[in-house]
Coordinates of C-alpha atoms and ligand atoms in Angstrom, one line a residue:
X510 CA 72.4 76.1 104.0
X511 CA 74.7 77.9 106.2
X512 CA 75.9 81.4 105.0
X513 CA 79.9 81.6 105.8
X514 CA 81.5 85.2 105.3
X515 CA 85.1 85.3 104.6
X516 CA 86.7 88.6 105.2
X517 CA 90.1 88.8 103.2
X518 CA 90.8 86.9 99.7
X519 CA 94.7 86.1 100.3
X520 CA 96.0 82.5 101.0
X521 CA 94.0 82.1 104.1
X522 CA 90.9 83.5 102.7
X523 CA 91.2 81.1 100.0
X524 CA 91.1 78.2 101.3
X525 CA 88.8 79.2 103.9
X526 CA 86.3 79.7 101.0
X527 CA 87.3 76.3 99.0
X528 CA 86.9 74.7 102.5
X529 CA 83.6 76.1 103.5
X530 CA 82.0 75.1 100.0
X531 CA 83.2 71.8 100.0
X532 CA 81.4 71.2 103.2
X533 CA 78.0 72.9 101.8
X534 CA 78.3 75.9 103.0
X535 CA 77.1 79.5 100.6
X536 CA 80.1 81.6 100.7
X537 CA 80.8 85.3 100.9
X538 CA 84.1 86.5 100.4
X539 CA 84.8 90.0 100.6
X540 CA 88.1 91.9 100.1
X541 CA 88.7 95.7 99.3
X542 CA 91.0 95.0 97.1
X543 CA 90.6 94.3 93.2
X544 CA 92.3 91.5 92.7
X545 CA 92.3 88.0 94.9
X546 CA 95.2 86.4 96.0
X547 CA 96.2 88.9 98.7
X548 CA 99.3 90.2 99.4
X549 CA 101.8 87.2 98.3
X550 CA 99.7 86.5 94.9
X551 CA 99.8 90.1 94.2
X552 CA 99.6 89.9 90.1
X553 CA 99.2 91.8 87.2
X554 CA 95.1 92.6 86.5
X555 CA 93.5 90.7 83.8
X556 CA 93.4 93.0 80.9
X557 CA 97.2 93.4 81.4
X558 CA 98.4 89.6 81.3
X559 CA 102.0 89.3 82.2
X560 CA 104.1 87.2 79.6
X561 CA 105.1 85.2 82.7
X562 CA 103.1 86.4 85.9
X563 CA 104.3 82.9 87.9
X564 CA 108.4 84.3 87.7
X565 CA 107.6 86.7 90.6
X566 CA 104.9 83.7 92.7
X567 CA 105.7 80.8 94.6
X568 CA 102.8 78.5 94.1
X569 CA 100.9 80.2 91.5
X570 CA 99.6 77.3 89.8
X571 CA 97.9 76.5 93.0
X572 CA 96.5 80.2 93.2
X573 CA 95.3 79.7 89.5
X574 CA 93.6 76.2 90.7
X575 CA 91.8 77.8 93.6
X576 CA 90.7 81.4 91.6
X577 CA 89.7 79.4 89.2
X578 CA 87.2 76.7 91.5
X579 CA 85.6 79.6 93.7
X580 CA 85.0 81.7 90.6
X581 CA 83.3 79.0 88.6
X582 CA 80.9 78.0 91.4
X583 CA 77.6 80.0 91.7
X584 CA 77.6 79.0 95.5
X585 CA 80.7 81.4 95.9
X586 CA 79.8 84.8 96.0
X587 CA 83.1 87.0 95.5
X588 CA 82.7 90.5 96.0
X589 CA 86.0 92.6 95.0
X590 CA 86.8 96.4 96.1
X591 CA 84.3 95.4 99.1
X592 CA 85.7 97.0 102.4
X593 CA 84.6 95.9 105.2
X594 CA 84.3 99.1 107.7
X595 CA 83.0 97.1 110.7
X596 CA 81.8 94.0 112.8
X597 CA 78.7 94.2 115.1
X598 CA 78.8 91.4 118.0
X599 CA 75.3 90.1 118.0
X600 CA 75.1 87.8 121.1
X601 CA 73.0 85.4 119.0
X602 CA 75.5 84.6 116.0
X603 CA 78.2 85.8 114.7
X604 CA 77.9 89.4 113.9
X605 CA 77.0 91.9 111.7
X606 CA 79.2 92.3 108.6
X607 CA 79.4 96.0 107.8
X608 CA 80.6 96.9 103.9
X609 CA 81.1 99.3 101.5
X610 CA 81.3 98.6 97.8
X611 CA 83.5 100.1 94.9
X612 CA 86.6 102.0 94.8
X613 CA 88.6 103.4 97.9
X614 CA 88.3 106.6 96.7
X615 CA 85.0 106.3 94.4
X616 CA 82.1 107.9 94.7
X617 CA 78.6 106.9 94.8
X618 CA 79.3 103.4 97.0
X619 CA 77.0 101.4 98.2
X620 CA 77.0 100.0 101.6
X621 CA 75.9 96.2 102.6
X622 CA 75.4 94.4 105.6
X623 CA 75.7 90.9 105.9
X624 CA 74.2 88.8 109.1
X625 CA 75.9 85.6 108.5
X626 CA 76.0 82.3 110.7
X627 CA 79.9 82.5 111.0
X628 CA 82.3 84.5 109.9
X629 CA 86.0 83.6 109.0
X630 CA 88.8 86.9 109.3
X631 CA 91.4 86.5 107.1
X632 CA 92.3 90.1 106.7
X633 CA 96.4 89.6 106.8
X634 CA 99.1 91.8 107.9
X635 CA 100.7 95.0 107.1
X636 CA 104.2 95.4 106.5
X637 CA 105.9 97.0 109.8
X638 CA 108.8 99.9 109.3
X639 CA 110.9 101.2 112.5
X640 CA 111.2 105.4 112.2
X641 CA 114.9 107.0 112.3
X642 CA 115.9 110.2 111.0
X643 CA 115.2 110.6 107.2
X644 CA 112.5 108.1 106.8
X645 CA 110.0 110.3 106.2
X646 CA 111.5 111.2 102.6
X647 CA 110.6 110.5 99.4
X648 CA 111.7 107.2 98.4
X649 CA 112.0 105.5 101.4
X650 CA 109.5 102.6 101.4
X651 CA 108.4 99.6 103.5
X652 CA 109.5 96.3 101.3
X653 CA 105.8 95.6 101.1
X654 CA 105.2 98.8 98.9
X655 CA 108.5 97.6 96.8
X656 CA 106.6 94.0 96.3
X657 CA 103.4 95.6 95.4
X658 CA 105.6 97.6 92.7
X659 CA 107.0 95.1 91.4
X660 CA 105.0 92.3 91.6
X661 CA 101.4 94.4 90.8
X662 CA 102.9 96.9 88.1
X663 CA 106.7 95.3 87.3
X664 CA 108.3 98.5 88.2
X665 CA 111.7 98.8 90.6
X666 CA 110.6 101.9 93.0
X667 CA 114.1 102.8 92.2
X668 CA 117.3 102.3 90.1
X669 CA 120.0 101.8 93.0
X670 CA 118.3 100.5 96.2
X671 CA 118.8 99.3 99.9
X672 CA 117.0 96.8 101.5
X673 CA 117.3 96.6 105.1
X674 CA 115.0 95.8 108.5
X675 CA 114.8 92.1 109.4
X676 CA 113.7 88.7 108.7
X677 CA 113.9 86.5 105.5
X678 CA 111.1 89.0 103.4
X679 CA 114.1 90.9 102.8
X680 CA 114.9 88.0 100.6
X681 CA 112.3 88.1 98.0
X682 CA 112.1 92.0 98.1
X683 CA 115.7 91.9 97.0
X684 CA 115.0 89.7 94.1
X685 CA 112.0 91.2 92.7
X686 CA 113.9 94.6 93.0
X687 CA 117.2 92.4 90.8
X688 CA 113.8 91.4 88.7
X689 CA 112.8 94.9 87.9
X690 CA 116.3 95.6 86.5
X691 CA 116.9 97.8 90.1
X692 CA 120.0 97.5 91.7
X693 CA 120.2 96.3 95.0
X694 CA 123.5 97.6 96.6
X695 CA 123.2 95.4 99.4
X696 CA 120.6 93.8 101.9
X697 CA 121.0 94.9 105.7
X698 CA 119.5 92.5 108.2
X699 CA 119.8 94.2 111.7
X700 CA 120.1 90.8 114.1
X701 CA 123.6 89.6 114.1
X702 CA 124.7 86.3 112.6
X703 CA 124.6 84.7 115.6
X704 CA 121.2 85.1 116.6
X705 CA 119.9 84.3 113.2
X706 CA 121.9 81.0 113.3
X707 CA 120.1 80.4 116.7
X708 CA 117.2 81.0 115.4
X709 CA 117.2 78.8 112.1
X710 CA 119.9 75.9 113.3
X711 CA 117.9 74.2 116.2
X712 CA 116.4 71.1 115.3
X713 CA 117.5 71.3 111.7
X714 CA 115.6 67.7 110.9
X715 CA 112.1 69.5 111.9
X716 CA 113.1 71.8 108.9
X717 CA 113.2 68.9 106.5
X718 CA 109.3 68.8 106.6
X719 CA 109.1 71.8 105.3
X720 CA 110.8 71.0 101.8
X721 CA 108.6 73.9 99.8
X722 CA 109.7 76.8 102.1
X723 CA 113.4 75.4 102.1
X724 CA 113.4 75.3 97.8
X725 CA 112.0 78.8 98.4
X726 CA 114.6 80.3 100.8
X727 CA 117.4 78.7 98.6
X728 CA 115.4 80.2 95.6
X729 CA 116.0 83.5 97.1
X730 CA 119.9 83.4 98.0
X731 CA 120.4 81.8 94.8
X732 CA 118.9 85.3 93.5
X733 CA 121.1 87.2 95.6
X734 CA 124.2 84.9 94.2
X735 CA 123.7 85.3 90.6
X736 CA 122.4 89.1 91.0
X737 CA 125.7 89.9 92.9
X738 CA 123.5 91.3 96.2
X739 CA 125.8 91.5 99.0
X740 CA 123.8 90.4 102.4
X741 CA 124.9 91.8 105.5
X742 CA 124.0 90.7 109.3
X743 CA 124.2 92.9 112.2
X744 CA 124.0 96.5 110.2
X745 CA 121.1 98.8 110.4
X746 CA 119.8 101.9 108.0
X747 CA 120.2 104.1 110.9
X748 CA 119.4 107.8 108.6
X749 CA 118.7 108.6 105.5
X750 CA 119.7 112.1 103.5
X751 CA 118.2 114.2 101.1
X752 CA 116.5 117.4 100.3
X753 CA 113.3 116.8 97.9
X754 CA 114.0 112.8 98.1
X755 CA 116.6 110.5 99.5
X756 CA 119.8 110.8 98.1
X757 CA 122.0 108.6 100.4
X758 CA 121.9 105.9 103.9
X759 CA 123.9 105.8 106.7
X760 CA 124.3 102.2 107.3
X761 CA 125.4 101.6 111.0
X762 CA 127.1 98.2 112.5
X763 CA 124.6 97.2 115.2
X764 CA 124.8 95.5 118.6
X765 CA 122.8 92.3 119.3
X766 CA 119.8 94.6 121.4
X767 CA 120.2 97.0 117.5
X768 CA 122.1 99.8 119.3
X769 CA 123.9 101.8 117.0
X770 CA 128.1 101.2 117.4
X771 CA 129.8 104.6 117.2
X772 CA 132.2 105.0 114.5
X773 CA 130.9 102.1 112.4
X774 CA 128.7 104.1 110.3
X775 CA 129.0 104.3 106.2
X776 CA 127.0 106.3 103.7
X777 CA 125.6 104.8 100.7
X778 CA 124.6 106.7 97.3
X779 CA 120.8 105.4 96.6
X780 CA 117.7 107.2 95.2
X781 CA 115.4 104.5 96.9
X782 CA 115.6 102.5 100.4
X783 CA 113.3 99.4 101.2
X784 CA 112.5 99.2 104.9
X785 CA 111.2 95.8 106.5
X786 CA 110.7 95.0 110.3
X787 CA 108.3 91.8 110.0
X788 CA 105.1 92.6 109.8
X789 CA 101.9 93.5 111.9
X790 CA 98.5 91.7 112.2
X791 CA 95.1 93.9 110.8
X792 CA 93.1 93.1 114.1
X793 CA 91.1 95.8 113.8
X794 CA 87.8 93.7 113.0
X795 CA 88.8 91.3 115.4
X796 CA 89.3 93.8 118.1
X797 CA 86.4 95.1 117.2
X798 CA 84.1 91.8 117.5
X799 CA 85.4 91.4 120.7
X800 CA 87.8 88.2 120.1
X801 CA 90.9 87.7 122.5
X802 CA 94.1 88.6 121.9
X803 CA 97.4 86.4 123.0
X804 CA 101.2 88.1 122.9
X805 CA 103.8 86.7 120.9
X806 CA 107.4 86.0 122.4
X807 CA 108.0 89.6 120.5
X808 CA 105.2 91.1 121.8
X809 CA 103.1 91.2 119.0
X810 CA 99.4 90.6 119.6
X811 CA 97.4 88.5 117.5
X812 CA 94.1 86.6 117.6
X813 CA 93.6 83.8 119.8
X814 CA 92.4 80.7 118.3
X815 CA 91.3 77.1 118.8
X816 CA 92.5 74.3 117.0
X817 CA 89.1 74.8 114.9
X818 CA 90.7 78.6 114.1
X819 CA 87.8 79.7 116.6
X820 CA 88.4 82.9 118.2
X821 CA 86.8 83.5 121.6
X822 CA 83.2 85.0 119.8
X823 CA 81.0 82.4 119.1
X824 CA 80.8 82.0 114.9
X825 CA 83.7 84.2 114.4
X826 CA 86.8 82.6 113.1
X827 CA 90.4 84.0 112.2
X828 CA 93.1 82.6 109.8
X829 CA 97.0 83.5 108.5
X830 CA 98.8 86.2 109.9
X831 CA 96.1 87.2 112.1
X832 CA 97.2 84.7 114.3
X833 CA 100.5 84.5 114.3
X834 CA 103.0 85.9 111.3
X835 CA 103.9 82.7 109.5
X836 CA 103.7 82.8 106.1
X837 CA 101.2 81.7 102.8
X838 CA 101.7 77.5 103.5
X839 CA 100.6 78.5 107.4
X840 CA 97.5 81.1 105.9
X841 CA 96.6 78.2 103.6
X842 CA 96.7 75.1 106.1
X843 CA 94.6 78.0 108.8
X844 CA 92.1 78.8 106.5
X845 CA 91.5 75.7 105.3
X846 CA 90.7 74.0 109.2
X847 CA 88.3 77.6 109.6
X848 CA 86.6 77.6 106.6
X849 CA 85.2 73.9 107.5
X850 CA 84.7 74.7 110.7
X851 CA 83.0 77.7 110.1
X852 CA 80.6 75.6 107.5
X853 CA 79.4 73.3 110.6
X854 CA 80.6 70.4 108.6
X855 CA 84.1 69.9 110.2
X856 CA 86.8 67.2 108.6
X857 CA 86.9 63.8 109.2
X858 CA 89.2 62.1 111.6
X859 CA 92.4 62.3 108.6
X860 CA 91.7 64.9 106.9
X861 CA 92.2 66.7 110.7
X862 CA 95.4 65.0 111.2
X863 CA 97.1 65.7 108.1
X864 CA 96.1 69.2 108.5
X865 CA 97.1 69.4 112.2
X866 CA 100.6 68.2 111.5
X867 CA 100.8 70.7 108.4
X868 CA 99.9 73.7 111.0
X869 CA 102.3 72.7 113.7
X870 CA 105.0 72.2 111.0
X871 CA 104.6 75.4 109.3
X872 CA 104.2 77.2 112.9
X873 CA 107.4 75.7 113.8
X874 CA 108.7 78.1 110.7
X875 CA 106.8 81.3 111.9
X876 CA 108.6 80.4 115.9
X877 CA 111.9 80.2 113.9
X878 CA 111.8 83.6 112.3
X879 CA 110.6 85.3 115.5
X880 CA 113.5 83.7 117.6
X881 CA 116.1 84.7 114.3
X882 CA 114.6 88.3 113.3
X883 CA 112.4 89.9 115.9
X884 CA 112.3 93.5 116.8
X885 CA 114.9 94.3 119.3
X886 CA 114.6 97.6 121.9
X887 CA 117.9 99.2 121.4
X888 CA 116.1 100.7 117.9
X889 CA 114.9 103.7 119.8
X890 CA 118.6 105.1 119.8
X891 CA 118.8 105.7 116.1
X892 CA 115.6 108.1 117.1
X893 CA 116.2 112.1 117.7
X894 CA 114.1 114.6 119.1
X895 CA 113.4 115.8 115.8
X896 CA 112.2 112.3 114.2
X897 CA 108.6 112.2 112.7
X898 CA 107.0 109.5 114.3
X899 CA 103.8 109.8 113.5
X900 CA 103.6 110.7 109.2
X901 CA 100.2 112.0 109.1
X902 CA 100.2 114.4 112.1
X903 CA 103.7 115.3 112.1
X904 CA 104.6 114.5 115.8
X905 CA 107.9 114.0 116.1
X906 CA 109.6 112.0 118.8
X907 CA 110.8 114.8 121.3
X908 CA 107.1 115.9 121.2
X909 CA 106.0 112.4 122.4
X910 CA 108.5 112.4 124.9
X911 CA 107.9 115.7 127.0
X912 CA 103.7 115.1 126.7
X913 CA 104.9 111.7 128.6
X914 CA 107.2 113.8 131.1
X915 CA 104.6 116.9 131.1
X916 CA 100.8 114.5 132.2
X917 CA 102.9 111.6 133.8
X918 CA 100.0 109.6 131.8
X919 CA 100.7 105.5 131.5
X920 CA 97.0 105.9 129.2
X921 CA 97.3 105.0 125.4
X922 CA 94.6 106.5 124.9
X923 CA 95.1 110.0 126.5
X924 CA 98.8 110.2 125.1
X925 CA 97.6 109.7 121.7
X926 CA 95.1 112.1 122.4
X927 CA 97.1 114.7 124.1
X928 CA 100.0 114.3 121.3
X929 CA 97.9 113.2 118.4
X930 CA 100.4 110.4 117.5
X931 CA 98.4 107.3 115.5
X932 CA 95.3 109.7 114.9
X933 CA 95.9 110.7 111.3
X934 CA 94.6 109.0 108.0
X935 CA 96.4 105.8 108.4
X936 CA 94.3 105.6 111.6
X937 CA 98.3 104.5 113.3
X938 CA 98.8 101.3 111.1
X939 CA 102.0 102.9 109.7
X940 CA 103.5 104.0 113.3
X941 CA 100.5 102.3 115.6
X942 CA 103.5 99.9 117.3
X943 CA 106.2 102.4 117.4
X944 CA 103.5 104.9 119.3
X945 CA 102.6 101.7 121.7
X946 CA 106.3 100.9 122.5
X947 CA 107.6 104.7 122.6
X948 CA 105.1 105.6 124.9
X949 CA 105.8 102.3 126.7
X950 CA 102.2 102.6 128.6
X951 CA 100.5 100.3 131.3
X952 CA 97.5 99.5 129.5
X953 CA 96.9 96.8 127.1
X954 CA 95.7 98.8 124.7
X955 CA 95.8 98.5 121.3
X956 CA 95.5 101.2 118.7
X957 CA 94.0 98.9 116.3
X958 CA 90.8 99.7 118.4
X959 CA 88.6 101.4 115.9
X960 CA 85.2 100.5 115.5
X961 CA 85.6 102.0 112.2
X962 CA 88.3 99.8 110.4
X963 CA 88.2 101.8 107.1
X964 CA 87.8 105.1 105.7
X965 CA 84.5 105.6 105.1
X966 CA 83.0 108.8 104.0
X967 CA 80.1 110.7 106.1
X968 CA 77.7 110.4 103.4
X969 CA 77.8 107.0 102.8
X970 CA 77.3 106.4 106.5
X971 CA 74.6 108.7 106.9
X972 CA 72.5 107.2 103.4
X973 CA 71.1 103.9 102.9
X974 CA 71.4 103.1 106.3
X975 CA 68.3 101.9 107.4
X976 CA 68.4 99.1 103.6
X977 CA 71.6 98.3 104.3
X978 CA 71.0 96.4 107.2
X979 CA 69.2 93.6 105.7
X980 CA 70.9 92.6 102.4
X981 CA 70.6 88.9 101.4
X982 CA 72.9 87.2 99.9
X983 CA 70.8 85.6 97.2
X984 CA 70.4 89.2 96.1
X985 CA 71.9 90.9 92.7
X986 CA 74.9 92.5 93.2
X987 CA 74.7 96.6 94.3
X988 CA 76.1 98.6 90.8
X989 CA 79.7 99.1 91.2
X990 CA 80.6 96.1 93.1
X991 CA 82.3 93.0 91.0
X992 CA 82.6 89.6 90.5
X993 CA 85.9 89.2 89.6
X994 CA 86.1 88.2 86.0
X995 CA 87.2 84.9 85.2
Ligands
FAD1351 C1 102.8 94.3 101.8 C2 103.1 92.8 101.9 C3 103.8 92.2 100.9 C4 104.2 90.8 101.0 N1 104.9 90.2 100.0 C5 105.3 88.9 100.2 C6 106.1 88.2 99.2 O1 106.5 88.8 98.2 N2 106.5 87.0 99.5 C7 106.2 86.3 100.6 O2 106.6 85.1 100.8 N3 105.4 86.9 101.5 C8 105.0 88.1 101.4 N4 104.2 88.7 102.3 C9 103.7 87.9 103.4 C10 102.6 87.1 102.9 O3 101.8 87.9 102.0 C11 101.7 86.5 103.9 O4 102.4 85.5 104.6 C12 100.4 85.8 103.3 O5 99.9 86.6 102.2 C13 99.4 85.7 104.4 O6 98.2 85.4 103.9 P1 96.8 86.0 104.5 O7 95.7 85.4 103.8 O8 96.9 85.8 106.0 O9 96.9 87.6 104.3 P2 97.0 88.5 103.0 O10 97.6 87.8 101.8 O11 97.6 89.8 103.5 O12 95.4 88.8 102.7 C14 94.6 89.6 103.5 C15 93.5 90.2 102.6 O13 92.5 90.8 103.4 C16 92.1 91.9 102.8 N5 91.5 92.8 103.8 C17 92.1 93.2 105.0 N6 91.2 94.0 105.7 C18 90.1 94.0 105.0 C19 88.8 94.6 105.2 N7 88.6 95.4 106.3 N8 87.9 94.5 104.3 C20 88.1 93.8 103.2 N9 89.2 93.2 102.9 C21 90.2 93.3 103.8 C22 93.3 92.5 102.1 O14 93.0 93.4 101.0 C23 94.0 91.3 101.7 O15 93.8 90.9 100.3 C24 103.8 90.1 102.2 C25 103.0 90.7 103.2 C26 102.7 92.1 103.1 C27 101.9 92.7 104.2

């Protein structure tokens, strides 16, 4: 029986699992967090039942119907708060899976590695927020931290909110916020209304196979209708004030490249902010088991895949928005073509037609929102000397700038190193982009190179090393670990 490992248990790691059973395979899944479902079935834990938990989900019944199938079969090994910290390339299959199981900041963890036949990397995205003066105080969040709020504990990160960045996630935030009894004084998407409309109008037929993500969109801006939200194109939070915490915005009219137009600027009363600029792909595993990258129109990189999901490693597989930001229907279509690839046992004629057309159609989606809401470069002007870039190690954007002038370096690598930027303990996934584009370097480096991927403490690397190389999976689970409970 072939052993498949699936790294990351949101929509793509899902139905990579499901797929990878129902073609024989035993199945590992692994994620480091203690729930499954990922980032968009973020819920409520067990012993805490919401009255309601599917009024903040799209889709949960199908969630519920896929939990429910991999956590009744004994074939499915789930293993929650499991972090995977790396991915040895072995030439002959497709790696060594390196984990760490319990709490993120537990002690006494136990470390496993796994030597699988393939392995399927569905570890998701993070939530991406541009710096600018201010956004270093408390209260000013990325919209992923407000979801997680509100959709993991049902509480509005504050009473009277902005949302701004770009793209349609601005959407839900704003109505999960209005959910939470928050007050959302108005949603600020920085592209103008023409290039939105550009983006979204073209081939409006193609849309119509897409009926699901329509309902959902229209879902949203029916929230922002009956919740009163203003949505604004074409403005940007371009600073935000406050002594202990954020007390107010300046919200700036924009050009079409985001530049800042002088005189234009208001300031808004809020005690909290929501920042979203789209969102950035976790490559670090799939940097570090070697598999190519591809840029994005945007300049985003992602994995390159197949149309099996195959990356360029031999057994190793990647899924969602890994490989390309597009959404839970796109994760879900993805992992479902990896996961049966990765079990050997590949679809049949149909069931590969049905799901090729469900990928291109849904990819068609993910183009749209990158032509309507990507990152434009004129965002560097809301920027000062005195701007933190880099959170953890306090470099601020003047020092980035003069250790460019001063070594004349085009390395990533040394400028980080000469500045610190992107070295801290978020290991540069909050500013890692920013750092790449600031610096504007010649390399194609990436700072998600880290042959670590997660914090892992010098103890637990240095003990059970030489046992934890071999663990089968028929084994009983190491203490600590779980099994989610069903
Ligand atoms: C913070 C955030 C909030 C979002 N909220 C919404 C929303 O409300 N509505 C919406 O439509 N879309 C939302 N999105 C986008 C949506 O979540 C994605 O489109 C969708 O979840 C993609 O599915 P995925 O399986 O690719 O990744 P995810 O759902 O992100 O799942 C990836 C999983 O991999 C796990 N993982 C990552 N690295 C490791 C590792 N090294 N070891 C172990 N496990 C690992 C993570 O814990 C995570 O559970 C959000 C995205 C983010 C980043």
């Amino acid at each position: 029986m072939r052993h498949v490992v699936v790294i990351g248990a949101g929509p793509a790691g899902l139905a990579a699992a499901r797929a990878a059973r129902m073609r024989g395979a035993r199945v590992t899944l692994l994620d480091s967090s203690d729930r499954l479902g990922g980032q968009y079935w973020r819920h409520l834990p067990d012993a805490r039942p919401a009255e309601n938990e599917g009024a903040l989900h799209h889709e949960w019944s199908a969630f519920q119907r896929l939990r429910a199938g991999l956590l009744e079969d004994g074939d499915c090994r789930i293993l929650m708060n499991a972090h995977v910290w790396s991915l040895e390339s072995r030439h002959d299959a497709a790696g060594i899976v390196n984990v760490v199981l319990g709490p993120p900041d537990g002690v006494g963890r136990e470390r496993i590695a796994l030597t699988p036949d393939a392995v399927v990397l569905a570890t998701g995205a993070h939530d991406r927020m541009l710096p600018f003066p201010g956004w270093d105080l408390p209260g000013v969040v990325t919209g992923g931290a407000a979801q997680a709020f509100a959709k993991g504990e049902r509480l509005a990160i504050g009473r009277r909110v902005v949302v701004a960045g770009a793209g349609p996630f601005l959407l839900p935030v704003a109505s999960s916020l209005a959910r939470t009894n928050a007050k959302v004084v108005g949603v600020f998407e920085a592209n103008r209304l023409r290039r939105v409309a550009a983006g979204w109008l073209p081939r409006p037929w193609q849309l119509l196979r897409t009926p699901a993500k329509i309902a959902e969109l229209a879902g949203y801006v029916g929230g922002q209708v009956r919740f009163g939200i203003p949505y604004r194109t074409g403005r940007a939070v371009v600073s935000a004030h406050g002594i202990d915490r954020v007390e107010a915005v300046t919200v700036a009219v924009v050009d079409p490249e985001w530049r800042p137009i002088a005189g234009t600027e208001k300031r808004i009363a809020v005690d909290a902010v929501c920042i979203s600029h789209g969102f950035t792909p976790r490559l670090e595993l799939a940097v570090a088991a070697g598999c190519r990258l591809i840029s994005a129109p945007s300049g985003e990189r992602f994995v390159e895949v197949d149309s099996d999901q195959h990356t360029s490693v031999r057994g190793v597989y990647a899924a969602g928005e890994l490989t390309g930001i597009g959404g839970a229907d796109l994760a879900l279509v993805e992992g479902g073509i990896a996961g049966a690839a990765a079990a050997g046992g590949g679809m049949s004629a149909s069931e590969r037609r049905t799901a090729s057309r469900k990928r291109a159609v849904y990819a068609g989606f993910a183009q749209r929102i990158d032509a309507a809401h990507s990152i434009r470069p004129g965002w560097t002007s809301w920027l000062d000397d005195d701007t933190i870039i880099c959170r953890c190690e306090s470099v601020r954007f003047g020092a980035l700038r003069e250790a460019r002038a001063a070594t004349g370096s085009r390395s990533l690598r040394s400028l980080k190193l000469t500045t610190r930027a992107g070295l801290g303990m978020c290991q540069g996934r909050v500013c890692g982009r920013t750092v790449e584009q600031l610096l504007s370097t010649d390399d194609t480096a990436v700072t998600d190179r880290r042959p670590i991927a997660m914090p892992i403490r010098l103890g637990e690397l240095a003990t059970n090393a030489g046992s934890a190389r071999s663990h089968d999976p028929n084994e009983c689970l190491p203490q600590g670990s779980g099994r989610e409970e069903p």
